[in-house]
């Protein structure tokens, strides 16, 4: 089982590399990522969150979960929506994040087929959140300074724990 990487691990801040070829290893990784997301009751998961700096995301669907490679936002609506968001890499932290209500994402399926996905509401939010991960961005970068200030103790605690673990 893949381990979920938590803030402030540097892998979460790296720009993830594109997948140019779907090797059997990559294919196995996609399956493992799906399982990890389900096991951790997430609704989305990105490569860097399991320590793999590659452009892979998992998005929870209504019936089944989907894996997308090399996702790129091609269009995002001017209309924004604010909703509570959390992240498996920042456990226990939830706050309202403003995101585009609709997006159009270009990506590849696990079979290597290029597809364009239209998403709105929660699905649009998940895509934006996971694509942020591929660019080394976290939800704490998406909130006003005062809100980040309010949770500084929690974040400091997470940084401290990380230090203790690596000793
Ligand atoms: Zn996240």
Coordinates of N, CA and C and ligand atoms in Angstrom, one line a residue:
X1 N 0.9 -1.2 0.0 CA 0.0 0.0 0.0 C 0.9 1.3 0.0
X2 N 0.5 2.2 -0.8 CA 1.2 3.5 -0.8 C 1.0 4.4 0.4
X3 N 2.0 5.0 0.8 CA 1.9 5.9 2.0 C 1.5 7.3 1.5
X4 N 0.6 7.9 2.3 CA 0.3 9.3 1.9 C 1.3 10.3 2.5
X5 N 1.9 11.1 1.6 CA 2.9 12.0 2.0 C 2.3 13.3 2.6
X6 N 2.8 13.7 3.8 CA 2.1 14.8 4.4 C 3.0 16.1 4.3
X7 N 2.4 17.2 4.4 CA 3.0 18.5 4.6 C 4.0 18.4 5.8
X8 N 5.2 18.9 5.7 CA 5.8 19.8 4.7 C 6.8 19.0 3.8
X9 N 6.6 17.8 3.5 CA 7.5 17.0 2.6 C 7.8 17.8 1.3
X10 N 9.1 18.0 1.0 CA 9.4 18.8 -0.2 C 8.8 18.2 -1.5
X11 N 8.5 16.9 -1.6 CA 8.0 16.4 -2.8 C 6.6 17.1 -3.2
X12 N 5.9 17.6 -2.2 CA 4.7 18.2 -2.4 C 4.8 19.6 -3.0
X13 N 6.1 20.1 -3.0 CA 6.4 21.4 -3.6 C 7.0 21.4 -5.0
X14 N 7.3 20.2 -5.4 CA 7.9 20.0 -6.7 C 6.9 20.0 -7.9
X15 N 7.4 20.4 -9.1 CA 6.6 20.4 -10.3 C 6.7 18.9 -10.8
X16 N 5.6 18.3 -11.0 CA 5.6 16.9 -11.4 C 5.9 16.7 -12.9
X17 N 6.5 15.7 -13.2 CA 6.9 15.4 -14.6 C 5.8 14.7 -15.4
X18 N 5.7 15.0 -16.7 CA 4.7 14.4 -17.6 C 5.0 12.9 -17.8
X19 N 3.9 12.2 -18.0 CA 4.0 10.8 -18.3 C 4.1 10.7 -19.9
X20 N 5.2 10.2 -20.4 CA 5.4 10.1 -21.8 C 5.0 8.7 -22.3
X21 N 5.2 7.7 -21.4 CA 4.9 6.4 -21.8 C 4.3 5.6 -20.7
X22 N 3.3 4.8 -21.0 CA 2.7 4.1 -19.9 C 3.3 2.7 -19.8
X23 N 4.3 2.6 -19.0 CA 5.0 1.3 -18.8 C 4.2 0.4 -17.8
X24 N 4.4 -0.9 -17.8 CA 3.7 -1.7 -16.8 C 3.8 -1.2 -15.4
X25 N 5.0 -0.6 -15.1 CA 5.2 -0.1 -13.7 C 4.3 1.1 -13.4
X26 N 4.1 2.0 -14.4 CA 3.2 3.1 -14.3 C 1.8 2.6 -14.1
X27 N 1.4 1.6 -15.0 CA 0.1 1.1 -14.9 C -0.2 0.5 -13.5
X28 N 0.7 -0.2 -13.0 CA 0.5 -0.8 -11.6 C 0.4 0.3 -10.6
X29 N 1.2 1.4 -10.8 CA 1.1 2.5 -9.9 C -0.3 3.2 -9.9
X30 N -0.9 3.3 -11.1 CA -2.2 3.9 -11.2 C -3.2 3.1 -10.4
X31 N -3.2 1.8 -10.4 CA -4.1 0.9 -9.7 C -3.9 1.1 -8.2
X32 N -2.6 1.2 -7.8 CA -2.3 1.3 -6.4 C -2.8 2.7 -5.9
X33 N -2.7 3.7 -6.7 CA -3.1 5.1 -6.3 C -4.6 5.1 -6.1
X34 N -5.4 4.4 -7.0 CA -6.8 4.3 -6.9 C -7.2 3.7 -5.5
X35 N -6.5 2.6 -5.2 CA -6.8 1.8 -4.0 C -6.4 2.7 -2.7
X36 N -5.3 3.4 -2.8 CA -4.9 4.3 -1.7 C -5.9 5.4 -1.5
X37 N -6.5 5.9 -2.5 CA -7.4 7.0 -2.4 C -8.7 6.4 -1.7
X38 N -9.1 5.3 -2.2 CA -10.3 4.6 -1.6 C -10.1 4.3 -0.1
X39 N -8.9 3.7 0.2 CA -8.6 3.3 1.5 C -8.6 4.5 2.5
X40 N -8.1 5.6 2.0 CA -8.0 6.8 2.8 C -9.3 7.7 2.8
X41 N -10.3 7.2 2.1 CA -11.6 7.9 1.9 C -11.4 9.3 1.3
X42 N -10.4 9.4 0.4 CA -10.2 10.7 -0.3 C -11.2 10.8 -1.5
X43 N -11.3 12.0 -2.0 CA -12.1 12.1 -3.2 C -11.2 12.6 -4.4
X44 N -9.9 12.7 -4.1 CA -9.0 13.0 -5.1 C -7.6 12.6 -4.6
X45 N -6.7 12.4 -5.5 CA -5.3 12.1 -5.1 C -4.4 12.4 -6.3
X46 N -3.2 12.9 -6.0 CA -2.2 13.3 -7.0 C -0.9 12.6 -6.7
X47 N -0.2 12.3 -7.8 CA 1.1 11.6 -7.7 C 2.0 12.0 -6.5
X48 N 2.3 13.3 -6.4 CA 3.2 13.8 -5.4 C 2.7 13.4 -4.0
X49 N 1.4 13.2 -3.8 CA 0.9 12.8 -2.5 C 1.3 11.4 -2.1
X50 N 1.8 10.6 -3.0 CA 2.3 9.3 -2.7 C 3.8 9.2 -3.0
X51 N 4.4 10.4 -3.1 CA 5.8 10.5 -3.2 C 6.3 10.3 -4.7
X52 N 5.3 10.3 -5.6 CA 5.7 10.1 -7.1 C 5.5 11.4 -7.8
X53 N 6.6 12.1 -8.2 CA 6.5 13.4 -8.8 C 6.2 13.3 -10.3
X54 N 5.1 12.7 -10.6 CA 4.6 12.5 -12.0 C 3.2 13.0 -12.1
X55 N 2.8 13.4 -13.4 CA 1.5 14.0 -13.6 C 0.4 13.0 -13.7
X56 N 0.0 12.5 -12.5 CA -1.1 11.5 -12.4 C -2.1 12.0 -11.3
X57 N -3.4 11.9 -11.7 CA -4.4 12.3 -10.7 C -5.5 11.2 -10.7
X58 N -6.1 11.1 -9.5 CA -7.3 10.2 -9.4 C -8.4 11.1 -8.9
X59 N -9.6 11.0 -9.6 CA -10.7 11.8 -9.3 C -11.9 10.9 -9.0
X60 N -12.5 11.1 -7.8 CA -13.7 10.3 -7.5 C -14.9 10.6 -8.4
X61 N -15.4 9.6 -8.9 CA -16.6 9.7 -9.7 C -17.8 9.2 -9.0
X62 N -19.0 9.3 -9.6 CA -20.2 8.9 -8.9 C -20.2 7.4 -8.7
X63 N -19.8 6.7 -9.7 CA -19.9 5.2 -9.6 C -18.5 4.6 -9.5
X64 N -17.6 5.2 -10.3 CA -16.2 4.6 -10.2 C -15.2 5.8 -10.2
X65 N -14.0 5.5 -9.8 CA -13.0 6.5 -9.7 C -12.1 6.5 -11.0
X66 N -11.7 7.7 -11.4 CA -11.0 7.8 -12.7 C -9.6 8.3 -12.5
X67 N -8.7 7.7 -13.3 CA -7.3 8.1 -13.3 C -7.0 9.0 -14.6
X68 N -6.4 10.1 -14.5 CA -6.0 10.9 -15.6 C -4.5 11.2 -15.6
X69 N -3.9 11.3 -16.8 CA -2.5 11.6 -16.9 C -2.3 12.9 -17.5
X70 N -1.3 13.6 -17.2 CA -0.9 14.9 -17.8 C -2.1 15.9 -17.9
X71 N -2.9 16.0 -16.8 CA -4.0 17.0 -16.9 C -3.6 18.4 -17.0
X72 N -4.3 19.1 -17.9 CA -4.0 20.6 -18.0 C -5.3 21.3 -18.2
X73 N -5.5 22.4 -17.4 CA -6.7 23.2 -17.5 C -6.6 24.0 -18.7
X74 N -7.6 23.8 -19.6 CA -7.7 24.5 -20.8 C -8.6 25.7 -20.8
X75 N -9.6 25.6 -19.9 CA -10.6 26.7 -19.7 C -11.0 26.6 -18.3
X76 N -11.2 27.8 -17.7 CA -11.8 27.9 -16.3 C -12.8 29.0 -16.3
X77 N -13.9 28.8 -15.7 CA -15.0 29.8 -15.8 C -14.6 31.0 -14.9
X78 N -15.0 32.2 -15.3 CA -14.8 33.4 -14.4 C -15.6 33.3 -13.2
X79 N -16.7 32.6 -13.3 CA -17.6 32.4 -12.1 C -16.9 31.5 -11.1
X80 N -16.8 31.9 -9.8 CA -16.1 31.1 -8.8 C -17.1 30.7 -7.8
X81 N -16.7 29.6 -7.1 CA -17.6 29.1 -6.0 C -16.6 28.9 -4.8
X82 N -17.1 29.1 -3.6 CA -16.3 28.9 -2.4 C -16.9 27.7 -1.7
X83 N -16.1 26.8 -1.3 CA -16.6 25.6 -0.6 C -15.4 25.1 0.4
X84 N -15.8 24.4 1.4 CA -14.9 23.8 2.3 C -14.0 22.8 1.6
X85 N -12.7 22.8 1.9 CA -11.8 21.9 1.2 C -10.8 21.3 2.3
X86 N -10.5 20.1 2.0 CA -9.5 19.5 2.9 C -8.5 18.8 2.0
X87 N -7.4 18.2 2.6 CA -6.4 17.6 1.7 C -5.8 16.4 2.6
X88 N -5.6 15.3 1.9 CA -5.0 14.1 2.6 C -3.6 14.4 3.1
X89 N -2.9 15.4 2.5 CA -1.5 15.7 2.9 C -1.5 16.8 4.0
X90 N -2.7 17.3 4.3 CA -2.8 18.3 5.4 C -3.9 17.8 6.4
X91 N -3.7 16.7 7.0 CA -4.8 16.1 7.8 C -5.3 17.1 8.9
X92 N -6.7 17.1 9.0 CA -7.3 17.9 10.1 C -7.5 19.4 9.7
X93 N -7.0 19.8 8.5 CA -7.2 21.2 8.2 C -8.2 21.3 7.1
X94 N -9.2 22.1 7.4 CA -10.3 22.4 6.4 C -10.7 23.8 6.4
X95 N -10.8 24.4 5.2 CA -11.3 25.8 5.2 C -11.8 26.1 3.8
X96 N -12.6 27.2 3.7 CA -13.2 27.5 2.4 C -12.1 28.0 1.4
X97 N -12.2 27.4 0.2 CA -11.3 27.7 -0.9 C -12.2 28.2 -2.1
X98 N -11.8 29.3 -2.7 CA -12.5 29.8 -3.9 C -11.9 29.1 -5.2
X99 N -12.8 28.6 -6.0 CA -12.3 27.9 -7.2 C -13.3 28.2 -8.4
X100 N -12.9 28.1 -9.6 CA -13.8 28.2 -10.7 C -14.9 27.2 -10.7
X101 N -16.1 27.6 -11.0 CA -17.2 26.7 -11.0 C -17.2 25.6 -12.1
X102 N -16.6 26.0 -13.2 CA -16.5 25.0 -14.3 C -15.1 25.0 -14.9
X103 N -14.6 23.8 -15.3 CA -13.3 23.8 -16.0 C -13.4 22.8 -17.1
X104 N -12.5 23.0 -18.1 CA -12.3 22.0 -19.2 C -10.9 21.6 -19.1
X105 N -10.7 20.3 -19.0 CA -9.3 19.7 -18.7 C -8.9 18.8 -19.9
X106 N -7.7 19.0 -20.4 CA -7.2 18.1 -21.4 C -6.3 17.1 -20.7
X107 N -6.4 15.8 -21.0 CA -5.6 14.9 -20.3 C -5.5 13.6 -21.1
X108 N -4.8 12.6 -20.6 CA -4.7 11.3 -21.2 C -5.3 10.3 -20.3
X109 N -6.0 9.3 -20.9 CA -6.5 8.2 -20.1 C -5.4 7.2 -19.8
X110 N -5.6 6.2 -18.9 CA -4.5 5.3 -18.6 C -4.1 4.4 -19.8
X111 N -4.9 4.5 -20.9 CA -4.6 3.8 -22.1 C -3.8 4.7 -23.1
X112 N -3.6 5.9 -22.7 CA -2.8 6.9 -23.5 C -3.7 7.7 -24.5
X113 N -5.0 7.6 -24.3 CA -5.8 8.3 -25.3 C -6.1 9.7 -24.8
X114 N -5.9 10.7 -25.7 CA -6.2 12.1 -25.2 C -7.7 12.4 -25.1
X115 N -8.1 13.0 -24.0 CA -9.5 13.3 -23.8 C -9.6 14.7 -23.3
X116 N -10.8 15.3 -23.5 CA -11.1 16.6 -22.9 C -12.3 16.3 -22.0
X117 N -12.1 16.8 -20.8 CA -13.2 16.6 -19.7 C -13.8 17.9 -19.3
X118 N -15.1 17.9 -19.3 CA -15.8 19.1 -18.8 C -16.2 18.8 -17.4
X119 N -15.9 19.6 -16.4 CA -16.4 19.3 -15.1 C -16.9 20.6 -14.4
X120 N -17.9 20.3 -13.5 CA -18.5 21.4 -12.8 C -18.7 21.0 -11.4
X121 N -19.0 22.0 -10.5 CA -19.3 21.7 -9.1 C -18.1 21.0 -8.4
X122 N -18.4 19.9 -7.7 CA -17.4 19.2 -6.9 C -16.3 18.6 -7.8
X123 N -16.7 18.1 -9.0 CA -15.7 17.5 -9.9 C -14.7 18.6 -10.3
X124 N -15.2 19.7 -10.7 CA -14.3 20.9 -11.1 C -13.3 21.2 -10.0
X125 N -13.9 21.2 -8.8 CA -13.0 21.5 -7.6 C -11.9 20.5 -7.4
X126 N -12.3 19.2 -7.6 CA -11.3 18.1 -7.4 C -10.2 18.3 -8.5
X127 N -10.6 18.5 -9.7 CA -9.6 18.7 -10.8 C -8.6 19.8 -10.4
X128 N -9.2 21.0 -10.0 CA -8.3 22.1 -9.7 C -7.4 21.8 -8.5
X129 N -7.9 21.2 -7.5 CA -7.1 20.8 -6.3 C -6.0 19.9 -6.7
X130 N -6.3 18.9 -7.5 CA -5.2 17.9 -7.9 C -4.2 18.4 -8.8
X131 N -4.7 19.2 -9.8 CA -3.7 19.9 -10.7 C -2.8 20.8 -10.0
X132 N -3.3 21.5 -9.0 CA -2.4 22.3 -8.1 C -1.3 21.5 -7.5
X133 N -1.6 20.3 -7.1 CA -0.6 19.4 -6.5 C 0.5 19.1 -7.5
X134 N 0.1 18.9 -8.8 CA 1.1 18.6 -9.8 C 2.1 19.8 -10.0
X135 N 1.6 21.0 -9.6 CA 2.4 22.2 -9.8 C 3.1 22.6 -8.4
X136 N 3.0 21.7 -7.5 CA 3.6 22.0 -6.2 C 2.8 23.0 -5.3
X137 N 1.5 23.1 -5.6 CA 0.7 24.1 -4.8 C -0.2 23.3 -3.9
X138 N -0.4 23.9 -2.7 CA -1.3 23.3 -1.7 C -2.4 24.3 -1.4
X139 N -3.5 23.8 -0.7 CA -4.6 24.6 -0.4 C -4.2 25.8 0.5
X140 N -3.2 25.6 1.3 CA -2.7 26.8 2.1 C -2.2 27.9 1.3
X141 N -1.9 27.7 0.1 CA -1.4 28.8 -0.8 C -2.6 29.5 -1.5
X142 N -3.8 29.0 -1.3 CA -5.0 29.5 -2.0 C -5.9 30.3 -1.1
X143 N -5.5 30.5 0.2 CA -6.3 31.2 1.1 C -5.7 32.6 1.5
X144 N -6.6 33.5 2.0 CA -6.1 34.8 2.4 C -5.1 34.7 3.6
X145 N -4.2 35.6 3.6 CA -3.1 35.6 4.6 C -3.7 35.4 6.1
X146 N -4.8 36.1 6.4 CA -5.3 36.1 7.7 C -5.8 34.7 8.1
X147 N -6.2 34.0 7.1 CA -6.8 32.6 7.4 C -5.6 31.7 7.6
X148 N -4.5 31.9 6.9 CA -3.3 31.1 7.1 C -2.7 31.4 8.4
X149 N -2.8 32.7 8.8 CA -2.3 33.1 10.1 C -3.0 32.4 11.2
X150 N -4.3 32.2 11.1 CA -5.2 31.6 12.1 C -4.8 30.2 12.3
X151 N -4.2 29.5 11.3 CA -3.9 28.1 11.5 C -2.4 27.9 11.6
X152 N -1.6 29.0 11.9 CA -0.2 28.9 12.0 C 0.3 27.8 13.0
X153 N -0.4 27.7 14.1 CA 0.0 26.8 15.1 C -0.1 25.3 14.6
X154 N -1.2 25.0 13.9 CA -1.4 23.7 13.4 C -0.3 23.3 12.4
X155 N 0.0 24.3 11.5 CA 1.0 24.1 10.5 C 2.4 23.9 11.1
X156 N 2.7 24.7 12.2 CA 4.0 24.7 12.8 C 4.1 23.3 13.5
X157 N 3.0 22.8 14.1 CA 3.0 21.5 14.7 C 3.3 20.4 13.7
X158 N 2.8 20.5 12.5 CA 3.0 19.5 11.5 C 4.5 19.5 11.0
X159 N 5.0 20.7 11.0 CA 6.5 20.9 10.6 C 7.3 20.2 11.7
X160 N 6.9 20.5 12.9 CA 7.7 19.9 14.1 C 7.7 18.4 14.1
X161 N 6.5 17.8 13.8 CA 6.3 16.4 13.8 C 7.2 15.8 12.8
X162 N 7.2 16.4 11.6 CA 8.0 15.9 10.5 C 9.5 15.8 10.9
X163 N 10.0 16.9 11.6 CA 11.4 16.9 12.1 C 11.6 15.7 13.0
X164 N 10.7 15.5 13.9 CA 10.9 14.4 14.9 C 11.0 13.1 14.2
X165 N 10.1 12.9 13.2 CA 10.1 11.6 12.5 C 11.4 11.4 11.7
X166 N 12.0 12.5 11.2 CA 13.2 12.2 10.4 C 14.4 12.1 11.2
X167 N 14.4 12.3 12.5 CA 15.6 12.2 13.3 C 15.9 10.7 13.6
Ligands
LIG1 ZN1 -4.7 17.6 -1.7

